[in-house]
Amino acid sequence: MERKRERKRRYTMRSLHRDIGFFVIGITIIYGLSGILLLYRDTDFLKSEKNIERVVAPNLKSTELGAALRMKGFKVVDEADDKIHFNNGSYNPATGEVKYTAKELPAFLNKLNGFHKIASSNVMHYVALVYALLLLFLAVSSFWMFKSKTIIFKRGLYLTGAGVVLTVIIFSL
């Protein structure tokens, strides 16, 4: 009886592992590709120039302007009486009008990269949470793929331990 129950549990875990695995493959391909793009976010890879015009608070000082625009690498080039010129743009303190050019990914790719930066206040964080839980399930359920007394199972335990140790070493550097 115990053997039958164990066989059924193993079959159920294998079926869940298989079906969830195939489902997660689709998500992982997209998530992986967007992660690769995110690695090159500091380059112009696949980016195009976009002219941006917006209005911020008038009479900002140059230090406040950088914070208001939330631009990385913001640097004032010239401060004239009627305009503040910064890298790739200008600001009119009297009206608050800002004009600048920025390099951005196409909207679809930018949206994909957003998956890696989702805050818990965003409703999409539930998608990331479910994805993480499914990956965790796949990792744990893989231990039910093989009988615990086999060499391949023990090898899997050693490889799992090596993965944990490597991760701890990398994050402690």
XYZ file of C-alpha atoms in Angstrom:
173
model
C 0.000 0.000 0.000
C 2.809 2.371 0.931
C 4.583 1.559 -2.318
C 1.455 2.360 -4.332
C 1.049 5.715 -2.564
C 4.705 6.557 -3.193
C 4.336 5.656 -6.881
C 1.217 7.848 -7.170
C 2.971 10.773 -5.438
C 5.966 10.401 -7.750
C 3.664 10.264 -10.820
C 1.760 13.366 -9.644
C 4.991 15.301 -9.040
C 6.370 14.254 -12.423
C 3.163 15.359 -14.165
C 3.081 18.702 -12.356
C 6.793 19.209 -12.953
C 6.361 18.487 -16.683
C 3.294 20.697 -17.205
C 4.502 23.613 -15.100
C 7.924 23.268 -16.721
C 6.531 23.647 -20.223
C 4.455 26.642 -19.114
C 7.423 28.314 -17.441
C 9.665 27.758 -20.482
C 7.665 30.385 -22.397
C 7.949 32.922 -19.601
C 11.624 32.125 -19.073
C 12.510 32.699 -22.733
C 10.971 36.187 -22.675
C 12.351 36.980 -19.205
C 15.810 35.760 -20.216
C 15.893 37.805 -23.424
C 14.794 40.938 -21.591
C 17.423 40.239 -18.932
C 20.097 40.117 -21.617
C 18.869 43.481 -22.926
C 18.970 44.846 -19.395
C 22.651 43.930 -19.130
C 23.336 46.373 -21.972
C 21.165 49.202 -20.660
C 24.230 51.446 -20.326
C 24.902 51.161 -24.075
C 22.916 52.363 -27.071
C 22.154 48.805 -28.212
C 18.726 48.811 -29.968
C 18.018 52.341 -28.694
C 16.858 55.241 -30.806
C 16.860 58.959 -30.119
C 13.624 60.497 -28.973
C 12.882 64.216 -28.634
C 11.174 64.942 -25.348
C 9.367 68.125 -24.367
C 7.882 68.453 -20.910
C 7.102 71.033 -18.295
C 8.525 70.924 -14.787
C 8.324 73.462 -11.987
C 9.611 76.900 -12.999
C 12.643 78.592 -11.411
C 14.443 75.382 -10.481
C 18.126 75.549 -9.674
C 20.401 73.366 -11.761
C 20.786 70.839 -8.921
C 17.001 70.605 -8.506
C 16.498 70.254 -12.263
C 18.550 67.059 -12.410
C 16.431 65.518 -9.655
C 13.166 66.670 -11.283
C 14.101 65.109 -14.632
C 15.435 61.910 -13.017
C 18.171 61.699 -15.632
C 21.267 59.584 -15.108
C 24.469 61.455 -15.807
C 22.734 64.863 -15.655
C 25.301 67.625 -16.111
C 24.790 71.353 -16.616
C 26.832 72.648 -19.542
C 25.924 76.347 -19.447
C 23.709 78.640 -17.387
C 22.542 81.684 -19.300
C 20.079 84.292 -17.997
C 17.101 82.842 -19.803
C 18.075 79.133 -20.159
C 19.981 76.346 -18.496
C 21.701 74.079 -21.004
C 22.501 70.524 -19.958
C 23.739 67.463 -21.770
C 21.321 66.862 -24.654
C 18.836 69.584 -23.737
C 17.776 72.890 -22.240
C 15.489 74.261 -19.523
C 13.638 77.581 -19.474
C 13.402 78.624 -15.792
C 10.694 81.212 -16.525
C 8.211 78.736 -18.035
C 9.501 75.407 -16.715
C 9.708 74.069 -20.267
C 12.335 71.371 -20.829
C 13.472 70.080 -24.210
C 15.980 67.264 -24.550
C 16.829 64.153 -26.503
C 17.049 60.753 -24.853
C 17.936 57.338 -26.165
C 15.235 54.786 -25.436
C 14.417 51.223 -26.322
C 11.320 50.608 -28.434
C 8.189 50.606 -26.250
C 7.754 46.816 -26.347
C 11.343 46.140 -25.235
C 11.139 48.863 -22.601
C 8.015 47.179 -21.210
C 9.827 43.825 -21.112
C 12.705 45.346 -19.157
C 10.153 46.689 -16.705
C 9.468 43.113 -15.569
C 12.883 43.091 -13.909
C 12.169 46.308 -12.016
C 8.596 45.778 -10.798
C 7.860 47.316 -7.398
C 5.540 45.589 -4.946
C 3.071 48.462 -5.308
C 2.586 47.568 -8.995
C -0.197 45.057 -9.660
C 2.105 43.252 -12.112
C 4.253 42.144 -9.197
C 1.811 39.254 -8.774
C 2.914 37.927 -12.166
C 6.552 38.054 -11.039
C 5.613 36.450 -7.716
C 3.759 33.562 -9.376
C 6.655 33.092 -11.801
C 9.142 32.958 -8.916
C 6.959 30.480 -7.035
C 6.661 28.282 -10.131
C 10.440 28.302 -10.559
C 10.824 27.403 -6.888
C 8.358 24.549 -7.351
C 10.310 23.270 -10.355
C 13.534 23.341 -8.363
C 12.064 21.450 -5.407
C 9.918 19.037 -7.428
C 12.965 17.908 -9.389
C 13.936 15.876 -6.316
C 10.903 13.652 -6.996
C 12.104 12.818 -10.500
C 14.503 10.134 -9.253
C 14.423 7.595 -6.465
C 16.367 8.823 -3.459
C 18.745 5.859 -3.326
C 20.029 6.182 -6.889
C 23.418 7.568 -7.897
C 21.861 10.216 -10.133
C 19.775 11.522 -7.203
C 22.895 11.808 -5.021
C 24.717 13.510 -7.890
C 21.804 15.943 -8.120
C 22.157 16.721 -4.410
C 25.876 17.443 -4.865
C 25.179 19.703 -7.836
C 22.438 21.496 -5.886
C 24.854 22.042 -3.001
C 27.505 23.322 -5.411
C 24.986 25.776 -6.862
C 24.091 27.072 -3.396
C 27.777 27.410 -2.416
C 28.621 29.212 -5.672
C 25.741 31.646 -5.158
C 26.817 32.381 -1.574
C 30.404 32.971 -2.726
C 29.331 35.304 -5.547
C 27.058 37.363 -3.304
C 29.658 37.606 -0.543
C 32.257 39.194 -2.863
